[in-house]
């Protein structure tokens, strides 16, 4: 979802994130979620009985004095206050109404500087203000503040709390005294605004009002306009960039103006004398001087792929490559035929699927040797006589002459009875 509003709480330890869905989130400074507002029941008509918003959020802000409380407004036609410690239900509901008593959608909402009043700008062009503790009837009301059907994009109270500035979608910027709410104190027009979140804000000394303007693509530069609060004369204008100026914030302590634009730039304007910290901390770092030696020497530029060692081999034709591969003994090696019977030369022969049959095959004698086993043993007789190692040294003293068993002559089995003869 598009993020509509971001704001630190009065103590600066948590951030309110109001995006295009119906649930606002609160994150801590490390970006971990602290709470998420509950989504309301979409099938209940009376918005007082739903526990949260049921449609897209438009805006939100923190209470200036109570660090746990914040405010949101939504397309479901309500403005709700919330407590960070209770995400199950809103604290209170304010329902803006048109002249006929019908529901209207609030596009922006804010607290007064002391936190006692809640103001909302609505799509029918009205600005409605409630006492924070009295949620039913409005305390101050202006029906035709801006053109009906336009999105009032910003409401801001002055630091002394007596004056309210409103930035309308009808290309105007107006200043109101909430005690005499029928007519604006001052008004400036010809300030195009294409965004439903174009800002306006007061200077820290409460004497100047600033807002940004929108431009179409290729239609010039987006500007910041500064007006005197008392006379509403144009004091100054700054060409920011060749895109719309959407958000602007004049920080009361740093005394610097932060500007967000439609082409993704964020700019900070500061005064070298009157501003504190912020952007000045970055500007203090001077540019490092270049060494003279570096600028005088001539650099040799060598393209690495021009050198022969880095040059890639030219791609040969397929036929030539095949002829070259035929000469290579590794590439043109004939694959070995399949092994039948016992394994030979490090290649395992075919065997059964069971483990036992595999082991039997492995330990089976090599059947290919057809020689006589007696001859195979007697082959080593001469070497055993000359270099006796195992048996002969053990019997050298006790039995110097080897005694062999006498060979008994085989008895003829002819004279034996029939039943004693060996059956073959």
mmCIF file of C-alpha atoms in Angstrom:
data_model
loop_
_atom_site.group_PDB
_atom_site.id
_atom_site.type_symbol
_atom_site.label_atom_id
_atom_site.label_comp_id
_atom_site.label_asym_id
_atom_site.label_seq_id
_atom_site.Cartn_x
_atom_site.Cartn_y
_atom_site.Cartn_z
ATOM 1 C CA UNK A 1 0.000 0.000 0.000
ATOM 2 C CA UNK A 2 1.012 3.598 -0.536
ATOM 3 C CA UNK A 3 2.206 5.241 2.690
ATOM 4 C CA UNK A 4 0.052 8.314 3.319
ATOM 5 C CA UNK A 5 1.632 9.616 6.505
ATOM 6 C CA UNK A 6 4.667 9.006 8.731
ATOM 7 C CA UNK A 7 5.220 10.725 12.057
ATOM 8 C CA UNK A 8 7.340 10.291 15.167
ATOM 9 C CA UNK A 9 5.549 10.503 18.509
ATOM 10 C CA UNK A 10 6.153 13.476 20.824
ATOM 11 C CA UNK A 11 8.919 11.558 22.633
ATOM 12 C CA UNK A 12 10.426 10.263 19.387
ATOM 13 C CA UNK A 13 10.553 6.588 20.388
ATOM 14 C CA UNK A 14 7.852 5.212 18.041
ATOM 15 C CA UNK A 15 6.655 5.966 14.495
ATOM 16 C CA UNK A 16 3.062 6.055 13.256
ATOM 17 C CA UNK A 17 2.654 4.554 9.755
ATOM 18 C CA UNK A 18 -0.618 5.388 7.978
ATOM 19 C CA UNK A 19 -0.875 3.547 4.651
ATOM 20 C CA UNK A 20 -3.589 2.838 2.088
ATOM 21 C CA UNK A 21 -5.092 -0.096 3.980
ATOM 22 C CA UNK A 22 -7.529 0.172 6.892
ATOM 23 C CA UNK A 23 -5.058 -0.605 9.693
ATOM 24 C CA UNK A 24 -2.523 1.899 10.964
ATOM 25 C CA UNK A 25 0.724 0.540 12.411
ATOM 26 C CA UNK A 26 3.085 1.760 15.106
ATOM 27 C CA UNK A 27 6.770 0.797 14.787
ATOM 28 C CA UNK A 28 9.652 1.413 17.164
ATOM 29 C CA UNK A 29 12.870 3.135 16.067
ATOM 30 C CA UNK A 30 14.448 -0.186 15.054
ATOM 31 C CA UNK A 31 11.527 -0.917 12.704
ATOM 32 C CA UNK A 32 9.907 -3.639 14.829
ATOM 33 C CA UNK A 33 6.090 -3.530 15.129
ATOM 34 C CA UNK A 34 4.695 -2.236 18.422
ATOM 35 C CA UNK A 35 0.990 -2.425 17.543
ATOM 36 C CA UNK A 36 -1.411 -2.682 14.604
ATOM 37 C CA UNK A 37 -4.906 -1.224 14.784
ATOM 38 C CA UNK A 38 -7.745 -3.714 14.489
ATOM 39 C CA UNK A 39 -9.826 -3.913 11.295
ATOM 40 C CA UNK A 40 -13.488 -3.070 11.787
ATOM 41 C CA UNK A 41 -16.479 -5.211 10.855
ATOM 42 C CA UNK A 42 -17.504 -4.262 7.294
ATOM 43 C CA UNK A 43 -21.083 -5.460 7.738
ATOM 44 C CA UNK A 44 -22.030 -3.163 10.638
ATOM 45 C CA UNK A 45 -23.603 0.059 9.388
ATOM 46 C CA UNK A 46 -23.178 2.096 12.594
ATOM 47 C CA UNK A 47 -19.513 3.061 12.693
ATOM 48 C CA UNK A 48 -19.635 3.626 16.465
ATOM 49 C CA UNK A 49 -20.129 -0.098 17.039
ATOM 50 C CA UNK A 50 -17.187 -1.206 14.867
ATOM 51 C CA UNK A 51 -13.884 -1.519 16.663
ATOM 52 C CA UNK A 52 -11.742 -0.094 13.862
ATOM 53 C CA UNK A 53 -11.685 1.407 10.387
ATOM 54 C CA UNK A 54 -13.286 -0.566 7.548
ATOM 55 C CA UNK A 55 -11.923 1.400 4.563
ATOM 56 C CA UNK A 56 -8.716 2.992 3.304
ATOM 57 C CA UNK A 57 -6.940 5.414 5.649
ATOM 58 C CA UNK A 58 -6.273 8.966 4.502
ATOM 59 C CA UNK A 59 -4.200 10.563 7.247
ATOM 60 C CA UNK A 60 -3.040 10.306 10.838
ATOM 61 C CA UNK A 61 -1.019 12.108 13.511
ATOM 62 C CA UNK A 62 0.166 11.849 17.136
ATOM 63 C CA UNK A 63 -1.275 13.725 20.102
ATOM 64 C CA UNK A 64 1.138 16.598 20.886
ATOM 65 C CA UNK A 65 1.075 16.024 24.673
ATOM 66 C CA UNK A 66 -0.049 12.424 25.331
ATOM 67 C CA UNK A 67 2.629 10.146 23.896
ATOM 68 C CA UNK A 68 0.401 7.014 23.699
ATOM 69 C CA UNK A 69 -2.488 8.569 21.740
ATOM 70 C CA UNK A 70 -2.841 9.065 17.995
ATOM 71 C CA UNK A 71 -5.520 9.996 15.463
ATOM 72 C CA UNK A 72 -6.555 8.474 12.104
ATOM 73 C CA UNK A 73 -9.183 9.296 9.490
ATOM 74 C CA UNK A 74 -10.544 7.002 6.814
ATOM 75 C CA UNK A 75 -12.801 6.593 3.783
ATOM 76 C CA UNK A 76 -15.380 4.910 6.031
ATOM 77 C CA UNK A 77 -16.375 8.437 7.111
ATOM 78 C CA UNK A 78 -14.893 8.429 10.631
ATOM 79 C CA UNK A 79 -12.062 10.016 12.584
ATOM 80 C CA UNK A 80 -10.835 7.758 15.402
ATOM 81 C CA UNK A 81 -8.436 8.167 18.293
ATOM 82 C CA UNK A 82 -6.339 5.214 19.465
ATOM 83 C CA UNK A 83 -4.205 4.171 22.401
ATOM 84 C CA UNK A 84 -0.898 2.407 21.664
ATOM 85 C CA UNK A 85 -1.459 0.028 24.595
ATOM 86 C CA UNK A 86 -4.885 -1.092 23.325
ATOM 87 C CA UNK A 87 -4.974 -2.364 19.760
ATOM 88 C CA UNK A 88 -8.290 -4.211 20.170
ATOM 89 C CA UNK A 89 -10.513 -1.105 20.002
ATOM 90 C CA UNK A 90 -10.392 2.625 19.289
ATOM 91 C CA UNK A 91 -10.680 5.187 22.086
ATOM 92 C CA UNK A 92 -13.334 7.393 20.522
ATOM 93 C CA UNK A 93 -15.068 7.998 17.161
ATOM 94 C CA UNK A 94 -15.878 11.311 15.477
ATOM 95 C CA UNK A 95 -18.306 11.236 12.533
ATOM 96 C CA UNK A 96 -18.278 14.234 10.193
ATOM 97 C CA UNK A 97 -21.674 15.035 8.664
ATOM 98 C CA UNK A 98 -22.809 17.096 5.666
ATOM 99 C CA UNK A 99 -25.544 19.782 5.748
ATOM 100 C CA UNK A 100 -28.161 17.082 5.095
ATOM 101 C CA UNK A 101 -26.734 14.988 7.930
ATOM 102 C CA UNK A 102 -25.198 12.442 5.587
ATOM 103 C CA UNK A 103 -21.806 10.822 5.974
ATOM 104 C CA UNK A 104 -18.830 12.631 4.411
ATOM 105 C CA UNK A 105 -15.281 11.358 4.019
ATOM 106 C CA UNK A 106 -12.519 13.132 5.978
ATOM 107 C CA UNK A 107 -9.340 13.541 3.884
ATOM 108 C CA UNK A 108 -7.065 15.010 6.570
ATOM 109 C CA UNK A 109 -7.072 15.321 10.349
ATOM 110 C CA UNK A 110 -4.962 16.969 13.047
ATOM 111 C CA UNK A 111 -4.799 17.929 16.731
ATOM 112 C CA UNK A 112 -4.552 21.491 17.965
ATOM 113 C CA UNK A 113 -1.226 22.403 19.597
ATOM 114 C CA UNK A 114 -2.574 21.849 23.130
ATOM 115 C CA UNK A 115 -4.275 18.594 22.065
ATOM 116 C CA UNK A 116 -7.758 19.687 23.187
ATOM 117 C CA UNK A 117 -9.292 20.054 19.717
ATOM 118 C CA UNK A 118 -9.496 17.662 16.764
ATOM 119 C CA UNK A 119 -9.928 19.099 13.264
ATOM 120 C CA UNK A 120 -10.849 17.294 10.043
ATOM 121 C CA UNK A 121 -11.052 18.497 6.446
ATOM 122 C CA UNK A 122 -13.783 16.714 4.437
ATOM 123 C CA UNK A 123 -14.600 16.005 0.800
ATOM 124 C CA UNK A 124 -17.658 18.290 0.801
ATOM 125 C CA UNK A 125 -15.261 21.233 1.336
ATOM 126 C CA UNK A 126 -16.063 21.632 5.032
ATOM 127 C CA UNK A 127 -13.695 21.880 7.993
ATOM 128 C CA UNK A 128 -15.108 20.399 11.191
ATOM 129 C CA UNK A 129 -13.574 20.755 14.655
ATOM 130 C CA UNK A 130 -14.538 18.767 17.779
ATOM 131 C CA UNK A 131 -13.658 18.995 21.419
ATOM 132 C CA UNK A 132 -11.452 15.930 22.041
ATOM 133 C CA UNK A 133 -13.698 14.796 24.926
ATOM 134 C CA UNK A 134 -17.046 15.487 23.152
ATOM 135 C CA UNK A 135 -17.329 13.282 20.105
ATOM 136 C CA UNK A 136 -20.951 13.881 19.057
ATOM 137 C CA UNK A 137 -21.390 17.535 18.072
ATOM 138 C CA UNK A 138 -18.792 19.749 16.439
ATOM 139 C CA UNK A 139 -17.470 22.704 18.409
ATOM 140 C CA UNK A 140 -16.557 24.747 15.312
ATOM 141 C CA UNK A 141 -17.829 24.211 11.800
ATOM 142 C CA UNK A 142 -17.271 25.838 8.399
ATOM 143 C CA UNK A 143 -19.394 24.394 5.585
ATOM 144 C CA UNK A 144 -17.913 26.152 2.541
ATOM 145 C CA UNK A 145 -14.247 26.335 3.530
ATOM 146 C CA UNK A 146 -13.084 24.920 0.173
ATOM 147 C CA UNK A 147 -14.750 23.866 -3.068
ATOM 148 C CA UNK A 148 -17.041 20.863 -2.655
ATOM 149 C CA UNK A 149 -15.727 17.602 -4.094
ATOM 150 C CA UNK A 150 -12.050 18.532 -3.673
ATOM 151 C CA UNK A 151 -9.652 16.900 -1.231
ATOM 152 C CA UNK A 152 -8.517 19.230 1.527
ATOM 153 C CA UNK A 153 -4.959 17.937 1.775
ATOM 154 C CA UNK A 154 -3.659 19.549 4.963
ATOM 155 C CA UNK A 155 -4.786 21.315 8.142
ATOM 156 C CA UNK A 156 -2.226 22.923 10.482
ATOM 157 C CA UNK A 157 -2.648 24.888 13.691
ATOM 158 C CA UNK A 158 -0.294 27.780 14.386
ATOM 159 C CA UNK A 159 2.097 27.492 17.330
ATOM 160 C CA UNK A 160 0.037 29.976 19.393
ATOM 161 C CA UNK A 161 -3.037 27.794 18.751
ATOM 162 C CA UNK A 162 -5.412 30.556 17.587
ATOM 163 C CA UNK A 163 -5.122 30.227 13.796
ATOM 164 C CA UNK A 164 -5.754 27.279 11.478
ATOM 165 C CA UNK A 165 -4.232 27.005 7.981
ATOM 166 C CA UNK A 166 -5.859 24.803 5.343
ATOM 167 C CA UNK A 167 -4.483 23.657 1.979
ATOM 168 C CA UNK A 168 -7.327 22.860 -0.395
ATOM 169 C CA UNK A 169 -7.537 20.708 -3.498
ATOM 170 C CA UNK A 170 -9.094 23.773 -5.187
ATOM 171 C CA UNK A 171 -5.572 25.322 -5.521
ATOM 172 C CA UNK A 172 -5.979 27.623 -2.520
ATOM 173 C CA UNK A 173 -4.300 28.213 0.833
ATOM 174 C CA UNK A 174 -6.525 29.765 3.528
ATOM 175 C CA UNK A 175 -6.044 31.034 7.063
ATOM 176 C CA UNK A 176 -8.848 30.801 9.631
ATOM 177 C CA UNK A 177 -9.551 32.157 13.076
ATOM 178 C CA UNK A 178 -11.502 29.289 14.636
ATOM 179 C CA UNK A 179 -13.465 31.675 16.886
ATOM 180 C CA UNK A 180 -14.832 33.471 13.797
ATOM 181 C CA UNK A 181 -15.102 30.519 11.494
ATOM 182 C CA UNK A 182 -17.466 31.871 8.837
ATOM 183 C CA UNK A 183 -14.914 33.714 6.709
ATOM 184 C CA UNK A 184 -11.187 33.123 6.223
ATOM 185 C CA UNK A 185 -8.761 35.673 7.597
ATOM 186 C CA UNK A 186 -6.699 35.495 4.407
ATOM 187 C CA UNK A 187 -6.655 33.457 1.239
ATOM 188 C CA UNK A 188 -4.166 32.782 -1.567
ATOM 189 C CA UNK A 189 -5.136 31.100 -4.833
ATOM 190 C CA UNK A 190 -3.336 29.936 -7.963
ATOM 191 C CA UNK A 191 -1.391 27.255 -6.057
ATOM 192 C CA UNK A 192 -1.985 24.063 -8.054
ATOM 193 C CA UNK A 193 -2.195 20.835 -6.063
ATOM 194 C CA UNK A 194 -2.600 17.374 -7.661
ATOM 195 C CA UNK A 195 -1.862 15.299 -4.560
ATOM 196 C CA UNK A 196 -4.202 14.478 -1.663
ATOM 197 C CA UNK A 197 -1.335 15.020 0.808
ATOM 198 C CA UNK A 198 0.180 18.365 -0.253
ATOM 199 C CA UNK A 199 1.390 20.074 2.933
ATOM 200 C CA UNK A 200 1.403 23.518 4.444
ATOM 201 C CA UNK A 201 3.203 24.495 7.658
ATOM 202 C CA UNK A 202 4.098 27.440 9.874
ATOM 203 C CA UNK A 203 7.597 28.723 10.515
ATOM 204 C CA UNK A 204 8.967 28.194 14.055
ATOM 205 C CA UNK A 205 8.470 31.914 14.871
ATOM 206 C CA UNK A 206 4.821 31.683 13.665
ATOM 207 C CA UNK A 207 5.206 34.596 11.214
ATOM 208 C CA UNK A 208 5.498 32.768 7.883
ATOM 209 C CA UNK A 209 3.380 30.115 6.173
ATOM 210 C CA UNK A 210 4.886 27.798 3.532
ATOM 211 C CA UNK A 211 3.345 25.405 0.980
ATOM 212 C CA UNK A 212 4.359 23.579 -2.206
ATOM 213 C CA UNK A 213 2.841 23.549 -5.703
ATOM 214 C CA UNK A 214 2.312 20.754 -8.223
ATOM 215 C CA UNK A 215 3.202 20.771 -11.923
ATOM 216 C CA UNK A 216 2.429 18.446 -14.793
ATOM 217 C CA UNK A 217 5.262 16.571 -16.489
ATOM 218 C CA UNK A 218 7.261 19.047 -18.559
ATOM 219 C CA UNK A 219 5.133 21.931 -17.280
ATOM 220 C CA UNK A 220 7.831 23.866 -15.416
ATOM 221 C CA UNK A 221 9.190 23.630 -11.890
ATOM 222 C CA UNK A 222 7.498 22.789 -8.611
ATOM 223 C CA UNK A 223 7.927 25.637 -6.151
ATOM 224 C CA UNK A 224 7.834 26.436 -2.448
ATOM 225 C CA UNK A 225 5.797 29.559 -1.682
ATOM 226 C CA UNK A 226 6.267 31.604 1.514
ATOM 227 C CA UNK A 227 3.524 33.961 2.767
ATOM 228 C CA UNK A 228 3.433 36.431 5.639
ATOM 229 C CA UNK A 229 0.896 35.199 8.179
ATOM 230 C CA UNK A 230 -0.494 38.687 8.988
ATOM 231 C CA UNK A 231 -0.867 40.190 5.519
ATOM 232 C CA UNK A 232 -0.640 37.040 3.332
ATOM 233 C CA UNK A 233 1.704 38.819 0.963
ATOM 234 C CA UNK A 234 4.039 36.535 -0.935
ATOM 235 C CA UNK A 235 7.402 36.760 0.779
ATOM 236 C CA UNK A 236 9.500 34.417 -1.309
ATOM 237 C CA UNK A 237 9.412 31.502 -3.715
ATOM 238 C CA UNK A 238 11.963 28.733 -4.354
ATOM 239 C CA UNK A 239 12.138 26.666 -7.523
ATOM 240 C CA UNK A 240 12.761 23.192 -6.106
ATOM 241 C CA UNK A 241 12.880 20.805 -9.090
ATOM 242 C CA UNK A 242 11.138 19.993 -12.382
ATOM 243 C CA UNK A 243 8.446 17.960 -10.594
ATOM 244 C CA UNK A 244 5.686 18.562 -8.065
ATOM 245 C CA UNK A 245 6.479 19.562 -4.468
ATOM 246 C CA UNK A 246 4.346 17.191 -2.379
ATOM 247 C CA UNK A 247 5.422 17.346 1.260
ATOM 248 C CA UNK A 248 7.146 20.114 3.207
ATOM 249 C CA UNK A 249 8.093 20.315 6.867
ATOM 250 C CA UNK A 250 9.659 23.249 8.705
ATOM 251 C CA UNK A 251 11.404 21.722 11.703
ATOM 252 C CA UNK A 252 10.930 23.934 14.782
ATOM 253 C CA UNK A 253 14.215 23.016 16.525
ATOM 254 C CA UNK A 254 16.591 22.532 13.616
ATOM 255 C CA UNK A 255 15.038 25.520 11.754
ATOM 256 C CA UNK A 256 15.371 23.691 8.419
ATOM 257 C CA UNK A 257 12.820 22.950 5.694
ATOM 258 C CA UNK A 258 12.539 19.368 4.408
ATOM 259 C CA UNK A 259 10.883 18.973 1.005
ATOM 260 C CA UNK A 260 9.681 15.798 -0.732
ATOM 261 C CA UNK A 261 9.039 15.917 -4.490
ATOM 262 C CA UNK A 262 7.155 13.907 -7.075
ATOM 263 C CA UNK A 263 10.308 12.599 -8.812
ATOM 264 C CA UNK A 264 11.731 10.933 -5.706
ATOM 265 C CA UNK A 265 14.002 13.715 -4.446
ATOM 266 C CA UNK A 266 14.203 14.817 -0.828
ATOM 267 C CA UNK A 267 15.764 18.244 -0.293
ATOM 268 C CA UNK A 268 16.742 20.108 2.866
ATOM 269 C CA UNK A 269 16.941 23.910 2.927
ATOM 270 C CA UNK A 270 18.867 25.549 5.763
ATOM 271 C CA UNK A 271 20.311 28.894 6.854
ATOM 272 C CA UNK A 272 24.060 28.838 7.643
ATOM 273 C CA UNK A 273 23.521 31.188 10.607
ATOM 274 C CA UNK A 274 20.050 30.484 11.995
ATOM 275 C CA UNK A 275 19.819 26.698 11.489
ATOM 276 C CA UNK A 276 20.957 24.133 14.053
ATOM 277 C CA UNK A 277 22.627 20.763 13.405
ATOM 278 C CA UNK A 278 20.721 18.587 10.848
ATOM 279 C CA UNK A 279 22.004 19.301 7.346
ATOM 280 C CA UNK A 280 24.771 21.547 8.712
ATOM 281 C CA UNK A 281 26.523 18.495 10.170
ATOM 282 C CA UNK A 282 26.987 17.169 6.632
ATOM 283 C CA UNK A 283 28.032 20.490 5.101
ATOM 284 C CA UNK A 284 30.862 21.048 7.616
ATOM 285 C CA UNK A 285 32.938 18.287 6.018
ATOM 286 C CA UNK A 286 35.173 20.151 3.554
ATOM 287 C CA UNK A 287 36.186 18.687 0.239
ATOM 288 C CA UNK A 288 39.572 16.958 0.391
ATOM 289 C CA UNK A 289 42.295 18.771 -1.526
ATOM 290 C CA UNK A 290 43.795 16.908 -4.439
ATOM 291 C CA UNK A 291 47.479 16.182 -4.238
ATOM 292 C CA UNK A 292 49.591 17.976 -6.835
ATOM 293 C CA UNK A 293 51.557 14.800 -7.600
ATOM 294 C CA UNK A 294 48.387 12.975 -8.578
ATOM 295 C CA UNK A 295 47.325 15.638 -11.043
ATOM 296 C CA UNK A 296 50.714 15.959 -12.774
ATOM 297 C CA UNK A 297 51.445 12.323 -13.568
ATOM 298 C CA UNK A 298 50.102 10.991 -16.814
ATOM 299 C CA UNK A 299 48.098 7.798 -16.482
ATOM 300 C CA UNK A 300 48.566 4.955 -18.934
ATOM 301 C CA UNK A 301 45.329 3.288 -19.841
ATOM 302 C CA UNK A 302 45.692 -0.350 -20.801
ATOM 303 C CA UNK A 303 42.669 -2.219 -22.024
ATOM 304 C CA UNK A 304 43.156 -5.698 -20.590
ATOM 305 C CA UNK A 305 41.408 -7.598 -23.377
ATOM 306 C CA UNK A 306 43.752 -6.105 -25.983
ATOM 307 C CA UNK A 307 46.686 -8.019 -24.483
ATOM 308 C CA UNK A 308 47.344 -11.456 -26.024
ATOM 309 C CA UNK A 309 47.181 -13.277 -22.668
ATOM 310 C CA UNK A 310 43.603 -12.057 -22.120
ATOM 311 C CA UNK A 311 42.445 -12.441 -25.690
ATOM 312 C CA UNK A 312 39.702 -14.977 -26.068
ATOM 313 C CA UNK A 313 40.223 -17.741 -28.669
ATOM 314 C CA UNK A 314 38.457 -17.219 -31.968
ATOM 315 C CA UNK A 315 35.379 -19.399 -32.410
ATOM 316 C CA UNK A 316 36.125 -22.194 -34.876
ATOM 317 C CA UNK A 317 33.646 -23.802 -37.206
ATOM 318 C CA UNK A 318 31.927 -26.956 -35.944
ATOM 319 C CA UNK A 319 33.545 -29.277 -38.495
ATOM 320 C CA UNK A 320 37.068 -28.133 -37.682
ATOM 321 C CA UNK A 321 36.355 -28.452 -33.993
ATOM 322 C CA UNK A 322 35.162 -32.049 -34.494
ATOM 323 C CA UNK A 323 38.309 -32.895 -36.495
ATOM 324 C CA UNK A 324 40.466 -31.491 -33.703
ATOM 325 C CA UNK A 325 38.533 -33.481 -31.106
ATOM 326 C CA UNK A 326 39.107 -36.679 -33.120
ATOM 327 C CA UNK A 327 42.877 -36.227 -32.668
ATOM 328 C CA UNK A 328 42.522 -35.723 -28.935
ATOM 329 C CA UNK A 329 42.998 -39.181 -27.246
ATOM 330 C CA UNK A 330 40.852 -38.175 -24.258
ATOM 331 C CA UNK A 331 37.902 -36.861 -26.230
ATOM 332 C CA UNK A 332 37.963 -39.657 -28.824
ATOM 333 C CA UNK A 333 38.285 -42.466 -26.246
ATOM 334 C CA UNK A 334 36.069 -45.460 -27.026
ATOM 335 C CA UNK A 335 33.706 -46.256 -24.150
ATOM 336 C CA UNK A 336 34.411 -49.590 -22.467
ATOM 337 C CA UNK A 337 32.063 -52.496 -23.152
ATOM 338 C CA UNK A 338 29.838 -53.742 -20.315
ATOM 339 C CA UNK A 339 31.399 -56.243 -17.866
ATOM 340 C CA UNK A 340 29.922 -59.728 -17.685
ATOM 341 C CA UNK A 341 30.678 -62.081 -14.799
ATOM 342 C CA UNK A 342 33.065 -61.132 -11.996
ATOM 343 C CA UNK A 343 34.467 -57.630 -11.855
ATOM 344 C CA UNK A 344 37.783 -56.896 -13.516
ATOM 345 C CA UNK A 345 40.136 -53.920 -13.543
ATOM 346 C CA UNK A 346 38.325 -51.915 -10.900
ATOM 347 C CA UNK A 347 34.945 -52.308 -12.591
ATOM 348 C CA UNK A 348 32.211 -54.195 -10.759
ATOM 349 C CA UNK A 349 30.528 -56.966 -12.713
ATOM 350 C CA UNK A 350 26.829 -57.616 -12.860
ATOM 351 C CA UNK A 351 25.412 -58.979 -9.641
ATOM 352 C CA UNK A 352 22.125 -59.663 -7.939
ATOM 353 C CA UNK A 353 20.020 -57.025 -6.250
ATOM 354 C CA UNK A 354 20.494 -58.291 -2.689
ATOM 355 C CA UNK A 355 23.408 -57.297 -0.488
ATOM 356 C CA UNK A 356 24.349 -60.901 0.267
ATOM 357 C CA UNK A 357 24.618 -61.777 -3.414
ATOM 358 C CA UNK A 358 26.800 -58.687 -3.964
ATOM 359 C CA UNK A 359 29.173 -59.733 -1.113
ATOM 360 C CA UNK A 360 29.324 -63.352 -2.369
ATOM 361 C CA UNK A 361 30.233 -62.076 -5.820
ATOM 362 C CA UNK A 362 32.948 -59.841 -4.386
ATOM 363 C CA UNK A 363 34.625 -62.540 -2.251
ATOM 364 C CA UNK A 364 34.217 -65.335 -4.775
ATOM 365 C CA UNK A 365 37.462 -66.759 -6.142
ATOM 366 C CA UNK A 366 38.727 -65.656 -9.470
ATOM 367 C CA UNK A 367 37.528 -68.495 -11.682
ATOM 368 C CA UNK A 368 39.709 -67.498 -14.599
ATOM 369 C CA UNK A 369 42.872 -69.210 -13.180
ATOM 370 C CA UNK A 370 42.698 -72.872 -14.332
ATOM 371 C CA UNK A 371 46.179 -73.906 -13.035
ATOM 372 C CA UNK A 372 46.717 -76.669 -10.479
ATOM 373 C CA UNK A 373 46.635 -75.310 -6.889
ATOM 374 C CA UNK A 374 49.418 -77.729 -5.795
ATOM 375 C CA UNK A 375 51.710 -76.430 -8.480
ATOM 376 C CA UNK A 376 50.845 -72.879 -7.534
ATOM 377 C CA UNK A 377 52.017 -73.523 -3.947
ATOM 378 C CA UNK A 378 55.127 -75.503 -4.928
ATOM 379 C CA UNK A 379 56.141 -72.604 -7.105
ATOM 380 C CA UNK A 380 57.420 -70.916 -3.938
ATOM 381 C CA UNK A 381 59.175 -74.035 -2.500
ATOM 382 C CA UNK A 382 62.675 -73.106 -3.661
ATOM 383 C CA UNK A 383 62.423 -69.586 -2.213
ATOM 384 C CA UNK A 384 61.091 -71.010 1.077
ATOM 385 C CA UNK A 385 64.125 -73.328 1.377
ATOM 386 C CA UNK A 386 66.649 -70.577 0.744
ATOM 387 C CA UNK A 387 65.011 -67.893 2.905
ATOM 388 C CA UNK A 388 63.080 -69.639 5.657
ATOM 389 C CA UNK A 389 60.940 -67.100 7.521
ATOM 390 C CA UNK A 390 57.881 -68.619 9.186
ATOM 391 C CA UNK A 391 57.946 -72.346 10.088
ATOM 392 C CA UNK A 392 61.538 -73.575 9.476
ATOM 393 C CA UNK A 393 63.299 -71.283 12.047
ATOM 394 C CA UNK A 394 60.908 -72.466 14.778
ATOM 395 C CA UNK A 395 61.795 -76.165 14.229
ATOM 396 C CA UNK A 396 65.501 -75.639 13.400
ATOM 397 C CA UNK A 397 66.803 -76.982 16.743
ATOM 398 C CA UNK A 398 64.058 -79.344 17.920
ATOM 399 C CA UNK A 399 63.364 -81.039 14.631
ATOM 400 C CA UNK A 400 66.152 -80.344 12.176
ATOM 401 C CA UNK A 401 65.024 -83.142 9.890
ATOM 402 C CA UNK A 402 61.455 -82.954 8.728
ATOM 403 C CA UNK A 403 59.413 -86.081 9.215
ATOM 404 C CA UNK A 404 56.596 -86.576 6.774
ATOM 405 C CA UNK A 405 53.763 -89.008 7.174
ATOM 406 C CA UNK A 406 54.204 -92.209 5.312
ATOM 407 C CA UNK A 407 51.950 -92.677 2.391
ATOM 408 C CA UNK A 408 49.697 -95.655 2.919
ATOM 409 C CA UNK A 409 48.920 -97.737 -0.127
ATOM 410 C CA UNK A 410 45.346 -97.527 -1.179
ATOM 411 C CA UNK A 411 43.436 -100.719 -0.336
ATOM 412 C CA UNK A 412 41.682 -102.431 -3.091
ATOM 413 C CA UNK A 413 37.993 -102.234 -2.532
ATOM 414 C CA UNK A 414 37.349 -105.225 -4.707
ATOM 415 C CA UNK A 415 37.366 -107.829 -1.925
ATOM 416 C CA UNK A 416 35.107 -105.758 0.348
ATOM 417 C CA UNK A 417 31.459 -106.604 0.538
ATOM 418 C CA UNK A 418 29.085 -104.657 -1.671
ATOM 419 C CA UNK A 419 27.611 -102.539 1.121
ATOM 420 C CA UNK A 420 31.062 -101.371 2.345
ATOM 421 C CA UNK A 421 32.142 -100.095 -1.011
ATOM 422 C CA UNK A 422 32.232 -96.282 -1.343
ATOM 423 C CA UNK A 423 29.390 -94.986 -3.396
ATOM 424 C CA UNK A 424 30.465 -92.631 -6.109
#
